[in-house]
CSV table of C-alpha atoms and ligand atoms in Angstrom, one decimal:
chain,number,residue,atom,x,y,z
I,1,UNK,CA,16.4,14.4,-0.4
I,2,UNK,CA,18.4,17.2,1.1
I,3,UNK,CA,20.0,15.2,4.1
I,4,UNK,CA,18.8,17.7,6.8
I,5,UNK,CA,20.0,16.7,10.2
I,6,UNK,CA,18.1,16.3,13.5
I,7,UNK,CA,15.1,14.7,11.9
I,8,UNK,CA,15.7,12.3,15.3
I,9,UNK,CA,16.5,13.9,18.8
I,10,UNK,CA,18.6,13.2,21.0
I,11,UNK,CA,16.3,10.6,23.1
I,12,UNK,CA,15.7,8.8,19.9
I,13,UNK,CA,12.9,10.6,18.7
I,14,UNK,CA,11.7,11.1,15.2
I,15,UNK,CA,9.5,14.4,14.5
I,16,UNK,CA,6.3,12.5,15.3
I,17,UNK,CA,7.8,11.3,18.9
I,18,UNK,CA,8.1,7.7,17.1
I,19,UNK,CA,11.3,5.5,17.7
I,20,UNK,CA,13.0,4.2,14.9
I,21,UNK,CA,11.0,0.7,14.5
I,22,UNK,CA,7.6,2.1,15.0
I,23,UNK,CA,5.1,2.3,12.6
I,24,UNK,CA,2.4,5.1,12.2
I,25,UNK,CA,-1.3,4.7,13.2
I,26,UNK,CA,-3.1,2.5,11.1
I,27,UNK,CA,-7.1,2.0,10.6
I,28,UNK,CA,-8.4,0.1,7.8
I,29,UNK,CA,-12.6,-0.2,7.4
I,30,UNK,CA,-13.2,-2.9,4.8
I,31,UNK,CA,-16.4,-2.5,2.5
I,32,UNK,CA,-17.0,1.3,2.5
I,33,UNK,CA,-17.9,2.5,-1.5
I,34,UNK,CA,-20.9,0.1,-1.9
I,35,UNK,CA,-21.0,0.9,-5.5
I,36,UNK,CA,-18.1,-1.4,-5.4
I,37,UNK,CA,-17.6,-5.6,-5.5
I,38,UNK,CA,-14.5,-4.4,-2.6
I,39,UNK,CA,-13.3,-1.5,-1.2
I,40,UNK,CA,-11.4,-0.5,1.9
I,41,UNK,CA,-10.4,2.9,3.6
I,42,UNK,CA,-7.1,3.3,5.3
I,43,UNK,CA,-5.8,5.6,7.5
I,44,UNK,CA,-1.8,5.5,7.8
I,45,UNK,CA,-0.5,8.4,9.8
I,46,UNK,CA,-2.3,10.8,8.5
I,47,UNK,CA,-2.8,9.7,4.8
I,48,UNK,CA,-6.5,9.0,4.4
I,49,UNK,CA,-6.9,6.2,1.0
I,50,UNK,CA,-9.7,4.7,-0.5
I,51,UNK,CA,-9.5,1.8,-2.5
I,52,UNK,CA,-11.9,0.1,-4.6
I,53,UNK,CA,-12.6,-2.8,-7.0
I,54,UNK,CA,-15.1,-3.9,-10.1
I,55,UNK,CA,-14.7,-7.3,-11.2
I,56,UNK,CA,-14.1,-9.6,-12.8
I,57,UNK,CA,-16.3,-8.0,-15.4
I,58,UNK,CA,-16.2,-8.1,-19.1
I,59,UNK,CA,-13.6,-6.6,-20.9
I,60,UNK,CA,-14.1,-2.8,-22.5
I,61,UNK,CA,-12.4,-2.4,-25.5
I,62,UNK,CA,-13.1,-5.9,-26.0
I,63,UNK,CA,-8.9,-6.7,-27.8
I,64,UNK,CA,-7.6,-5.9,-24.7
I,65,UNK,CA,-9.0,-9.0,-23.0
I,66,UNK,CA,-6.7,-12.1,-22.9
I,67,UNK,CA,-7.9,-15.8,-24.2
I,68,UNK,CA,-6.0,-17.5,-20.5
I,69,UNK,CA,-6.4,-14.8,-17.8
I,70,UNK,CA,-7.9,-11.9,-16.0
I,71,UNK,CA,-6.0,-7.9,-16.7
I,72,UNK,CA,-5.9,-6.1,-13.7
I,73,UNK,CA,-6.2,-2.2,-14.4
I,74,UNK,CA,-4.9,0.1,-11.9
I,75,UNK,CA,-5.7,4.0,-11.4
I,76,UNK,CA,-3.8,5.9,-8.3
I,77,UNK,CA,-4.8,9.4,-8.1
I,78,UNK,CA,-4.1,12.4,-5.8
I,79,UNK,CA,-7.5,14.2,-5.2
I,80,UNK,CA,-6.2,17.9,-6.0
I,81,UNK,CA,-7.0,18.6,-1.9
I,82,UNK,CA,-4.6,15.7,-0.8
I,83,UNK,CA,-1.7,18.0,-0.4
I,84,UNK,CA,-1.3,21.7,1.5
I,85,UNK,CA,-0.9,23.1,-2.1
I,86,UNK,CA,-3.5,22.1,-4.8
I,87,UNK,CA,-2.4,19.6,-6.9
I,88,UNK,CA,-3.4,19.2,-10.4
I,89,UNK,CA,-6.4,17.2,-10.7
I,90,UNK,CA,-4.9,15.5,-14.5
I,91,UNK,CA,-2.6,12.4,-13.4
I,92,UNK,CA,0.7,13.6,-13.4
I,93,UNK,CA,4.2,11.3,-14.4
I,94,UNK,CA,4.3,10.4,-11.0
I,95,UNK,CA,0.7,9.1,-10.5
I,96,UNK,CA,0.7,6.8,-13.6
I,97,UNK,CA,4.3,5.3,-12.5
I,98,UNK,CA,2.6,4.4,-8.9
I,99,UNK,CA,-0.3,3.2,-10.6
I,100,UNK,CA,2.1,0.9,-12.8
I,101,UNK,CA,4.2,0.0,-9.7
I,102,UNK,CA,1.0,-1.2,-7.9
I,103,UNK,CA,-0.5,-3.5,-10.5
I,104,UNK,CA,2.4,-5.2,-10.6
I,105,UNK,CA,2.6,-5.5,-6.6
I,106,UNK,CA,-0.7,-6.9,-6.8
I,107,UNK,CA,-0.2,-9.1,-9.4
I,108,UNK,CA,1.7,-12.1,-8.2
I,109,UNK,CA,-0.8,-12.4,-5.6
I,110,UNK,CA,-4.1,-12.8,-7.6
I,111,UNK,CA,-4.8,-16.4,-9.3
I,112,UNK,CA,-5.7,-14.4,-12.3
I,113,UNK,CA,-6.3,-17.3,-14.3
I,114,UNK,CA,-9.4,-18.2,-12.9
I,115,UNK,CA,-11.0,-15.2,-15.0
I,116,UNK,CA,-9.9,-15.5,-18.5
I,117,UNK,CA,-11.3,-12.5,-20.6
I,118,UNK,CA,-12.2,-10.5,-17.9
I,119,UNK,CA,-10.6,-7.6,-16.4
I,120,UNK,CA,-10.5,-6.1,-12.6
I,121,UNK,CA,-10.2,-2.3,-12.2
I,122,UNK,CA,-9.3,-0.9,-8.9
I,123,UNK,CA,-9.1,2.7,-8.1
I,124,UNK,CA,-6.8,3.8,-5.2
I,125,UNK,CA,-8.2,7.7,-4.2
I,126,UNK,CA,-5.8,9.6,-2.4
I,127,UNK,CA,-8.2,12.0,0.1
I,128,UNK,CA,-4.8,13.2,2.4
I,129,UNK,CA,-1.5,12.4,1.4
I,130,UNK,CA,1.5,12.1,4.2
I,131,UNK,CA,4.1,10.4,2.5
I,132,UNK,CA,4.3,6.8,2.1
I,133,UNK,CA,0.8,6.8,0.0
I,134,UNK,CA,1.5,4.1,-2.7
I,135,UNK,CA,2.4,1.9,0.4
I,136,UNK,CA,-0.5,2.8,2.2
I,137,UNK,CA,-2.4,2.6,-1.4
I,138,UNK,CA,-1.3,-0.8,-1.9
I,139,UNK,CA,-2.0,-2.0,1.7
I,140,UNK,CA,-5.6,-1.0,1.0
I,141,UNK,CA,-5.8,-2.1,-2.5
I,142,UNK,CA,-4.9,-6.1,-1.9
I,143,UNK,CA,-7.6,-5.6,0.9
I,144,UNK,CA,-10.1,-3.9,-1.2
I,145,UNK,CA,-9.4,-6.9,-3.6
I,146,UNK,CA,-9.9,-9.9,-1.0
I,147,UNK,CA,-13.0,-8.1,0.0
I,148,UNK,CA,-14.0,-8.6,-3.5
I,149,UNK,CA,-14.0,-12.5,-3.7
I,150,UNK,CA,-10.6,-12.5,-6.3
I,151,UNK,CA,-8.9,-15.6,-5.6
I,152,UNK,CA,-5.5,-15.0,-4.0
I,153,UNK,CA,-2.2,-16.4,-3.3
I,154,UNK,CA,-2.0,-14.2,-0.5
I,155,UNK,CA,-2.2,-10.5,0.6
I,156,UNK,CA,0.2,-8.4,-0.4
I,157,UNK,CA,1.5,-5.6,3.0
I,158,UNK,CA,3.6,-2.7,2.1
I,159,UNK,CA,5.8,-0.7,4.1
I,160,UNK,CA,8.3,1.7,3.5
I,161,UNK,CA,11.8,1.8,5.4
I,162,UNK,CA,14.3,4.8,4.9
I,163,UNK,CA,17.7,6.8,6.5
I,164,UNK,CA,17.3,9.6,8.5
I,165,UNK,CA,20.1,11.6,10.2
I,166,UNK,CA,22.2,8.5,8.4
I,167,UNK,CA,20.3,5.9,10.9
I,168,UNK,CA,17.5,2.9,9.9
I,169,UNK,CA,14.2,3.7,10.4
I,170,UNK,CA,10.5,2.0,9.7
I,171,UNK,CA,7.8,3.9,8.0
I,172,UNK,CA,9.4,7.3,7.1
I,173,UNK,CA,6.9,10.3,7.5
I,174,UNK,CA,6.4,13.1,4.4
I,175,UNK,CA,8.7,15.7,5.9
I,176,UNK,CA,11.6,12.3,6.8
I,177,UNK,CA,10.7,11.6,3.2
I,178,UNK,CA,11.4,15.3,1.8
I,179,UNK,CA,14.5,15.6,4.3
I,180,UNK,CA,15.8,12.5,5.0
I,181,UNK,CA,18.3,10.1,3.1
I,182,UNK,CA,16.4,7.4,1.9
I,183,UNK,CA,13.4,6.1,1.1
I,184,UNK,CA,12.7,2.4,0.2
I,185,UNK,CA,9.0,1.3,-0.2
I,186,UNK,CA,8.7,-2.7,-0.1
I,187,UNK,CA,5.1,-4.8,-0.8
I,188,UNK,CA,5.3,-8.2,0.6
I,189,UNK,CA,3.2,-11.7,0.4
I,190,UNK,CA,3.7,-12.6,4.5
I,191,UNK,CA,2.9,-16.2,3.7
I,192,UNK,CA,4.6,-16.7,0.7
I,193,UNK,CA,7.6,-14.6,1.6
I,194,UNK,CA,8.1,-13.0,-1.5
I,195,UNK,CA,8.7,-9.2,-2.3
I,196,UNK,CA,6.2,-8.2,-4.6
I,197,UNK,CA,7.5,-4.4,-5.1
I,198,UNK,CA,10.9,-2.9,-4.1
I,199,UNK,CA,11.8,1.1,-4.6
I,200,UNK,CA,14.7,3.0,-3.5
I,201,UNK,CA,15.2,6.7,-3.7
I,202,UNK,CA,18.5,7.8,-2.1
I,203,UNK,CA,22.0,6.2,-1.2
I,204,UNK,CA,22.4,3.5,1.4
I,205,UNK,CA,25.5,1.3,1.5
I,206,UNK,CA,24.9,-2.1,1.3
I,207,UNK,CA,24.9,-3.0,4.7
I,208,UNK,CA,22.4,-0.2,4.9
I,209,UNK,CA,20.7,-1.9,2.0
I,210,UNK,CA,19.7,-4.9,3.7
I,211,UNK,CA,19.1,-3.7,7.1
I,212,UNK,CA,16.5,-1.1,5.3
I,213,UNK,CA,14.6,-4.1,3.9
I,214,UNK,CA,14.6,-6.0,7.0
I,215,UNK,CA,13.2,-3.6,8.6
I,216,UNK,CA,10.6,-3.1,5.5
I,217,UNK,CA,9.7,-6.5,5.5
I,218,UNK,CA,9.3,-6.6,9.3
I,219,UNK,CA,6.9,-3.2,9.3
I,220,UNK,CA,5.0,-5.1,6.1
I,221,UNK,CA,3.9,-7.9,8.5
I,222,UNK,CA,2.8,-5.6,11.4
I,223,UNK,CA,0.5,-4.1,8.0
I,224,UNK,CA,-0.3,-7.6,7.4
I,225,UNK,CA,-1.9,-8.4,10.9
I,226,UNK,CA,-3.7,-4.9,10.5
I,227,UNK,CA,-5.5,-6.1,7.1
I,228,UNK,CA,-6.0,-9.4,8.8
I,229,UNK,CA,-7.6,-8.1,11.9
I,230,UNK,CA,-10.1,-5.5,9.0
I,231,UNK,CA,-11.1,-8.3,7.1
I,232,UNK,CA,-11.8,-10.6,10.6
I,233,UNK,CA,-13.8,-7.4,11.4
I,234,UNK,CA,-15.6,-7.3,8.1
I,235,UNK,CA,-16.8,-10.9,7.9
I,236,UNK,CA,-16.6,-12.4,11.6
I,237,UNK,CA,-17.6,-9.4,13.7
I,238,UNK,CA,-14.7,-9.7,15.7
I,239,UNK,CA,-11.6,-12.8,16.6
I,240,UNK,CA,-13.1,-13.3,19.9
I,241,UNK,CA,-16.7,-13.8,18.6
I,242,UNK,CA,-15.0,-16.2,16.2
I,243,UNK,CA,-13.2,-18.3,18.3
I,244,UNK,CA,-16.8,-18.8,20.6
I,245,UNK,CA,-18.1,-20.2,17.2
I,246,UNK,CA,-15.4,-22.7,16.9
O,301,ADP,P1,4.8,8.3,-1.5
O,301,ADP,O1,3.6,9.1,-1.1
O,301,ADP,O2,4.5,6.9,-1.9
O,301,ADP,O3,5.9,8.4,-0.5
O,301,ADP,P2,6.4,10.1,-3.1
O,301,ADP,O4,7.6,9.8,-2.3
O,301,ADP,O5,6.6,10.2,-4.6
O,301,ADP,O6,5.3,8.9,-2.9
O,301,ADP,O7,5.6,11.4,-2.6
O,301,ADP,C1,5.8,11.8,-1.3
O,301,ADP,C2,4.8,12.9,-0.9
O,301,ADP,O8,5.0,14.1,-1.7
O,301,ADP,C3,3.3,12.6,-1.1
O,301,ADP,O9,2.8,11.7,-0.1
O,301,ADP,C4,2.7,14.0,-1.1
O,301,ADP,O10,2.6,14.4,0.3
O,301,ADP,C5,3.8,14.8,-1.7
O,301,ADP,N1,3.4,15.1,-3.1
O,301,ADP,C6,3.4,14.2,-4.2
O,301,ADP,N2,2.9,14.8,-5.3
O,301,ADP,C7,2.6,16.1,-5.0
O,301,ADP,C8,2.0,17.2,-5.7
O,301,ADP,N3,1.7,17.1,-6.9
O,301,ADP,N4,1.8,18.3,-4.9
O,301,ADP,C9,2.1,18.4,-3.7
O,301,ADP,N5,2.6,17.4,-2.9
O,301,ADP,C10,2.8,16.2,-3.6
């Protein structure tokens, strides 16, 4: 992070016109690989993801299984056209640390003990990447997974905060990313109010701290409405058709 300036104008701009608590675009179409028991595309900014889940489903090699729950298995990976120059198709450091990161943000929101002996494996495809993917990744993941039928505490919403010309902002871009301050992905369970996953990658003070994860965990329940609102889609047609049934 090189701490360029003028990465906001002087109306309060950022480089993509946004204001400083104004999340990018978001689309997310639930139930799009039909070899799949879930999946779910999403669209943040211009990141293009697709997530998808087997399982439960029996255990291969068979010792990894566990006698009192489910494993979950997770595999992020940049598809080497994702970025302006081609990345290496063989997961890199950085790939198997997001995968890590994101099983463990999904974790505490699956009842995995419904499933002993069986494992789920989700597979989070990065088509376009625009900074902010393993948020975006993990947004479509815990949707991928409720399409699926996993039991779940709740869905987990990530979002990403950072500095920028030494001011708070939500959802930081790629290039606010590359030449901003800081960057601090958060997941969140909206009901449960818990933070499933917190990153930091920069300085903030810690009054900058906390008004950085504020403003993540604020942006992570605008996702959470957004996956709501997909999965409403997916199974209801649409809220007002739903509340004419009720
Ligand atoms: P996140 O996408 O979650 O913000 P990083 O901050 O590590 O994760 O990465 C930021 C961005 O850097 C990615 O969204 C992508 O645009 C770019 N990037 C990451 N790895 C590569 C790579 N191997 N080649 C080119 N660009 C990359």
């Amino acid at each position: 992070m090189s701490q360029a300036k003028n990465l906001i104008n002087g109306s309060g701009r950022r480089t993509d016109g946004r204001t400083a608590d104004e999340l990018r675009q978001i689309k997310i179409t639930v139930g799009v690989v039909k070899n799949a028991d879930g999946s779910a595309f999403i669209e943040f900014g211009r990141n293009k993801i697709v997530a998808a889940v087997y399982g439960p489903r029996e255990v291969h090699p068979k010792h990894m299984a566990l006698p009192d729950r489910c494993i979950l298995r997770c595999r992020y990976h940049m598809s080497p056209f994702s970025t302006d120059t081609r990345k290496n198709p063989a997961p890199s450091r950085r790939e198997v640390e997001i995968s890590k990161v994101m099983r463990e943000s999904l974790e505490p929101a699956l009842i995995l003990e419904d499933y002993p002996r069986a494992a789920i494996d989700l597979f989070v495809e990065v088509l376009q990447a625009d900074g902010g993917s393993r948020c975006a990744g993990i947004t479509a993941a815990s949707v991928a997974l409720a399409d699926a039928g996993i039991n779940m505490r709740d869905i987990v919403s990530a979002c990403a905060a950072g500095k920028i010309d030494n001011k708070i902002v939500l959802d930081i871009n790629d290039t606010e990313d590359k030449e901003g301050g800081a960057d601090m992905p958060v997941a969140y369970m909206p009901h449960l109010e818990q933070v499933t996953l917190l990153q930091l990658d920069g300085i903030l003070t810690p009054e900058q701290f906390n008004e950085c994860l504020d403003k993540a965990i604020g942006g992570c329940n605008m996702v959470y409405e957004i996956q709501r609102q997909a999965l409403m889609q997916k199974y209801f047609g649409n809220e007002t058709e739903l509340k004419e049934e009720q």
